[in-house]
XYZ file of C-alpha atoms in Angstrom:
356
model
C -0.002 0.133 0.023
C 1.821 2.943 -1.223
C 1.193 6.097 1.232
C 1.680 9.578 0.525
C 1.292 12.739 2.271
C 0.268 16.188 1.425
C 0.433 18.990 3.431
C -2.694 22.012 2.575
C -2.615 25.309 3.733
C -5.809 26.161 5.613
C -7.390 29.845 7.185
C -6.375 29.110 10.519
C -5.876 26.223 13.097
C -8.650 23.861 13.183
C -10.903 23.611 16.308
C -13.243 20.905 14.952
C -13.467 18.637 12.151
C -15.281 16.336 10.652
C -16.320 14.056 7.189
C -19.029 11.879 5.965
C -16.273 10.117 3.712
C -16.172 12.558 0.496
C -16.570 16.010 1.937
C -14.243 17.402 4.908
C -15.561 20.024 7.321
C -13.171 22.405 8.950
C -13.740 24.559 11.702
C -11.925 27.436 12.004
C -12.297 30.642 13.743
C -13.813 32.366 10.745
C -16.579 29.601 10.261
C -16.837 26.114 8.835
C -14.787 25.460 5.478
C -15.231 22.481 3.184
C -12.965 20.553 1.014
C -13.006 17.395 -1.096
C -11.298 14.280 0.671
C -8.155 14.733 -1.169
C -7.840 18.645 0.082
C -9.493 20.633 -2.847
C -11.363 23.344 -1.415
C -15.422 23.223 -2.285
C -16.662 26.818 -3.079
C -19.866 27.921 -1.648
C -22.541 30.701 -3.129
C -20.691 33.310 -0.934
C -17.006 31.911 -1.208
C -15.606 30.048 1.412
C -16.904 29.732 4.852
C -20.262 29.103 5.852
C -22.867 31.499 4.172
C -26.039 33.160 5.871
C -28.732 32.909 3.388
C -29.212 35.870 0.916
C -31.468 38.917 2.057
C -35.071 38.225 0.953
C -34.932 34.332 0.895
C -37.124 33.754 3.943
C -37.537 30.198 3.403
C -33.616 29.611 3.383
C -33.090 30.936 7.302
C -32.199 28.498 10.041
C -34.568 27.877 12.412
C -34.022 29.776 15.880
C -34.509 27.875 19.111
C -35.372 28.488 22.540
C -35.801 26.733 25.540
C -38.939 25.975 28.022
C -39.085 27.025 31.177
C -37.806 24.566 33.349
C -36.167 22.105 30.509
C -33.156 19.990 31.829
C -30.121 19.850 30.114
C -30.430 18.091 26.734
C -34.468 18.316 26.410
C -35.715 19.163 23.241
C -36.212 22.826 22.598
C -38.825 23.510 19.936
C -37.926 25.134 16.842
C -39.132 28.644 16.063
C -39.224 30.408 12.702
C -40.972 33.860 12.558
C -43.012 35.009 9.336
C -42.816 38.119 7.343
C -44.266 40.899 9.598
C -44.928 39.105 12.970
C -43.131 36.916 15.492
C -44.334 32.702 16.488
C -44.136 32.599 19.971
C -42.690 35.823 20.015
C -38.637 34.315 19.184
C -37.153 37.061 17.083
C -35.930 36.171 13.551
C -32.322 37.381 12.844
C -31.976 40.209 10.539
C -31.090 38.928 6.998
C -27.521 39.086 5.899
C -25.914 40.746 3.190
C -25.628 38.274 -0.023
C -21.921 36.731 0.119
C -21.862 37.229 3.841
C -20.186 34.761 6.000
C -21.038 33.324 9.234
C -18.522 33.921 11.915
C -17.752 32.388 15.177
C -19.685 34.749 17.402
C -20.396 37.652 15.287
C -23.560 39.066 14.174
C -26.775 37.803 13.773
C -27.239 34.411 13.171
C -23.421 33.307 13.667
C -22.453 30.010 15.517
C -20.870 30.492 18.347
C -16.953 28.646 18.633
C -17.658 25.223 17.945
C -15.960 22.336 20.090
C -16.588 19.309 17.851
C -17.816 18.249 14.493
C -19.714 15.128 13.494
C -21.109 13.832 10.343
C -23.135 11.122 9.111
C -21.319 9.240 6.727
C -22.399 8.198 2.961
C -21.171 4.772 3.852
C -21.165 2.426 6.209
C -19.866 -1.059 6.875
C -21.603 -3.866 5.141
C -23.416 -6.253 6.967
C -22.369 -9.212 5.433
C -19.442 -10.895 4.182
C -18.002 -10.877 0.539
C -15.969 -13.668 -1.008
C -12.724 -12.771 0.012
C -13.540 -10.462 2.767
C -14.419 -10.398 6.439
C -17.395 -9.504 7.635
C -17.752 -5.868 8.360
C -14.946 -5.186 6.428
C -16.899 -3.999 3.192
C -17.972 -0.720 2.990
C -21.717 0.109 0.828
C -23.853 3.035 0.432
C -26.125 3.572 3.725
C -29.429 2.828 1.667
C -28.156 -0.965 0.753
C -26.926 -1.543 4.451
C -29.662 -2.920 6.821
C -32.737 -0.098 7.265
C -31.642 2.543 9.781
C -34.013 3.188 12.828
C -37.033 5.541 11.468
C -35.325 8.622 13.602
C -32.235 8.713 12.124
C -30.158 11.243 10.693
C -30.327 11.801 6.690
C -27.115 11.253 5.051
C -24.249 13.990 5.288
C -25.958 15.605 8.240
C -23.612 17.712 10.197
C -23.715 18.459 13.963
C -21.125 20.370 16.484
C -21.060 21.759 19.586
C -20.397 24.734 21.514
C -20.557 25.874 25.064
C -23.889 24.116 26.366
C -25.697 23.440 22.706
C -25.715 20.823 20.195
C -25.989 22.441 16.267
C -27.511 20.825 13.730
C -26.049 21.647 10.557
C -26.951 21.385 6.466
C -24.114 20.542 4.149
C -22.843 23.797 3.933
C -22.742 24.210 7.482
C -25.437 26.486 7.722
C -27.457 26.128 11.084
C -31.093 24.621 10.737
C -31.606 23.608 14.783
C -29.926 23.700 17.763
C -31.112 22.379 21.767
C -28.942 22.521 25.256
C -26.509 20.085 25.768
C -23.230 19.981 27.285
C -20.669 17.873 26.094
C -18.941 16.695 22.496
C -20.560 14.900 19.297
C -19.287 11.575 18.171
C -20.572 9.499 14.808
C -20.084 6.354 13.599
C -22.543 3.548 11.954
C -24.429 5.991 10.348
C -25.481 7.688 13.487
C -24.356 10.957 15.755
C -24.364 11.234 19.580
C -24.052 13.549 21.684
C -21.816 12.995 24.816
C -21.489 14.274 27.977
C -19.625 13.843 31.012
C -22.012 11.417 32.307
C -24.497 10.895 29.710
C -25.446 10.757 26.015
C -28.080 11.070 23.564
C -28.364 10.059 20.065
C -29.638 13.148 17.868
C -32.625 12.070 15.595
C -34.261 15.079 13.651
C -32.949 19.047 13.583
C -33.230 19.781 17.049
C -34.503 16.567 18.927
C -32.735 13.732 20.970
C -33.342 10.015 21.205
C -34.030 9.044 24.998
C -30.669 9.368 26.969
C -28.048 6.644 27.869
C -26.301 7.023 31.339
C -22.803 6.482 31.219
C -21.806 7.024 34.763
C -17.685 7.936 35.097
C -17.390 7.823 31.430
C -13.594 7.633 30.194
C -13.702 6.628 26.447
C -16.461 5.877 24.003
C -16.852 4.564 20.596
C -20.364 5.044 18.698
C -21.280 2.517 16.822
C -24.991 3.155 14.937
C -27.522 3.233 18.051
C -25.029 1.398 20.355
C -22.483 3.125 22.479
C -19.484 0.910 23.426
C -17.710 2.810 26.782
C -15.627 2.175 29.319
C -15.443 4.517 33.136
C -13.012 5.806 35.198
C -14.545 3.969 37.932
C -13.246 0.310 36.808
C -11.580 -1.615 34.237
C -14.810 -2.560 32.545
C -15.890 -2.643 29.172
C -19.917 -1.961 28.775
C -22.179 -1.654 25.713
C -21.888 -4.882 23.931
C -23.388 -8.117 24.921
C -21.874 -9.022 27.798
C -19.610 -6.750 29.923
C -15.753 -7.553 29.606
C -12.969 -6.903 32.065
C -10.150 -5.337 29.843
C -7.634 -5.753 33.045
C -5.900 -2.093 32.346
C -7.003 1.472 32.903
C -3.981 2.683 30.517
C -6.387 3.326 27.525
C -6.369 5.671 24.529
C -8.631 6.251 21.349
C -11.418 3.738 21.020
C -12.960 2.910 17.885
C -15.006 0.224 15.653
C -13.396 -0.737 12.691
C -14.045 -3.592 10.026
C -16.306 -5.865 12.832
C -14.197 -5.274 15.630
C -13.773 -2.450 18.909
C -10.694 -1.443 18.753
C -8.856 0.120 22.137
C -5.477 1.111 22.026
C -3.516 0.615 25.115
C 0.229 0.068 26.081
C 1.761 -2.249 23.784
C -0.844 -2.689 21.228
C -4.526 -2.412 20.382
C -7.354 -4.604 21.997
C -9.635 -6.479 19.828
C -13.356 -6.987 21.105
C -15.724 -8.268 18.277
C -18.407 -6.030 17.323
C -20.949 -9.079 16.825
C -20.571 -11.632 19.794
C -18.844 -9.369 22.275
C -15.559 -11.931 22.889
C -12.125 -10.542 23.312
C -9.547 -11.289 20.690
C -5.781 -11.711 21.095
C -3.949 -8.068 21.477
C -2.819 -6.939 18.539
C 0.504 -5.131 18.601
C 0.972 -1.868 17.298
C 4.162 0.964 17.326
C 2.431 3.040 19.868
C 0.626 3.001 22.344
C -1.637 4.023 23.844
C -2.377 6.803 21.640
C -5.079 9.389 21.942
C -6.424 9.032 17.831
C -7.907 5.741 16.766
C -10.112 6.028 13.380
C -11.580 4.185 10.729
C -10.961 4.948 7.224
C -13.045 2.345 5.116
C -12.388 -0.678 6.706
C -8.436 0.369 7.422
C -7.481 0.835 11.256
C -5.450 4.016 11.776
C -4.237 5.743 15.102
C -1.154 7.684 16.332
C -0.331 11.342 18.069
C 2.983 12.329 16.841
C 3.270 9.657 13.668
C 0.664 7.365 12.356
C 0.235 3.897 11.845
C -2.456 1.694 9.946
C -3.750 -1.583 9.720
C -5.632 -3.097 7.303
C -7.390 -6.222 9.368
C -8.485 -7.815 6.059
C -5.288 -8.962 5.221
C -3.970 -10.017 8.700
C -0.535 -8.077 8.202
C 1.545 -5.860 10.667
C 0.770 -1.992 11.156
C 2.536 -0.022 9.193
C 4.366 3.252 10.376
C 3.803 6.401 8.147
C 6.398 9.169 9.813
C 4.572 13.072 9.865
C 7.610 14.586 11.399
C 5.447 16.285 13.889
C 7.560 18.362 16.921
C 4.364 17.739 19.168
C 1.285 15.054 18.902
C -1.543 16.324 16.443
C -4.338 18.199 17.877
C -7.072 16.149 15.761
C -6.897 12.982 13.357
C -10.141 12.514 11.328
C -10.840 9.542 8.389
C -12.219 11.061 5.335
C -12.958 8.093 3.232
C -9.473 6.595 1.890
C -7.869 9.413 3.584
C -6.516 10.538 6.611
C -6.397 14.273 7.861
C -4.202 15.232 10.925
C -4.371 18.611 12.331
C -1.411 19.735 14.021
C -2.380 21.870 17.131
C -2.675 25.232 16.923
C -1.212 25.574 13.311
C -3.038 26.567 10.048
C -2.695 23.588 7.958
C -3.604 19.832 7.534
C -1.776 16.665 6.587
C -3.380 14.487 4.220
C -2.491 10.880 4.203
C -4.003 8.949 0.963
C -4.332 4.938 2.119
C-alpha cells in the first residue's frame, strides 16, 4: 500500500473537523470551510466559509430555538420560525445578511459560537455480511444498501457541532438548522451521531431532537456503533455496551473506535480487539505506539497515532505500518475521510492529508 502525505494551508488552526467520507468540514475562527477528501476547497455561493442566507430568502433562514422554562440539560427545545411581519412564539428572527456574507463564530446575527466538536453522518457504512475474500464487517457499502436504519435516523451527510452548552444541527453547507441545550461533544459512527456528555449521551434524531438518554457514569472513553455505544468508566476496568461486560484489565487506555467488525482500544503494547458481533475479546494486536490518543476507521482500515501515524488493515491480517509525519508535538486532531486521513497539528493553520 503506497502512502502519500500532502500538506495544505487552511484559513486558521482547526478547532473541530468531520467528514462523511467525501467532504471534509473544518471549523476555524472564521467559520466552517469545506474540502474534498483529497484537500480541494469546495466553493459555495458565498465563497469559502459558511454562508448566511441571502436577503429576502426567508424560506432558507435557519430555525431559531429557545428553551421552555424548566427544561433540563439535553431536553428538546422547540424550533421557532418567524413569518414576515410578525414573530411566532415571541422569538425574534435574525436579520437577513447581505448576499455573500459569511457566518463567523460568535459574530453578528445568526453567527455560530466557536464550535468545540463536529460530526457527520457518513454516506457509507460497514456491510452487514461478508463477501468472498473479505472479513464480515469490512465491506463498505452505501447506507441505502445496508440494514434499514432507525425510523428517526439523521439523513445522509447531516452535520452536527457543539459549542458551550449547545448542540447545533447543520446542513451540508454548514448553515445552522436547529439547536438544543446539551453540554458535551458529538461523535459519529455506524450512520448515527450522538451527543456525549460527562455522564450521559443522547442520539441525535431530527433537527432539534434527541433520542432517549443513556446513562454513562464515570465516562472515560466512548465509541459509536450506530444505535449502540461502547464505553469505559474511570471507576473500573470494564468495557460496557456490548452483549456482555468485559474486564479489560487495564486503566491506561487511549483512543477507541469500531472498525472492520471489531471494537479497537489503544493500550500499552498494542490494540485490544473485541468482536462487535459477539462481544468476545480477541488477542492483543501489536502496534508501533500505545496508548495513542486517536483511533479512526478509514473505509475498513484502522489508523491511529499522535505524533506519527500507523495503519492496520484487518482484512489482510498484516502487521501495522508506521507513517512518519515529522511533527514536533502530538497532533491536535485526526479524522478519516474515505480513503484519506486528515491530521491537524496543534495550533497550526494547515492539515496533513494521508492517502491510503
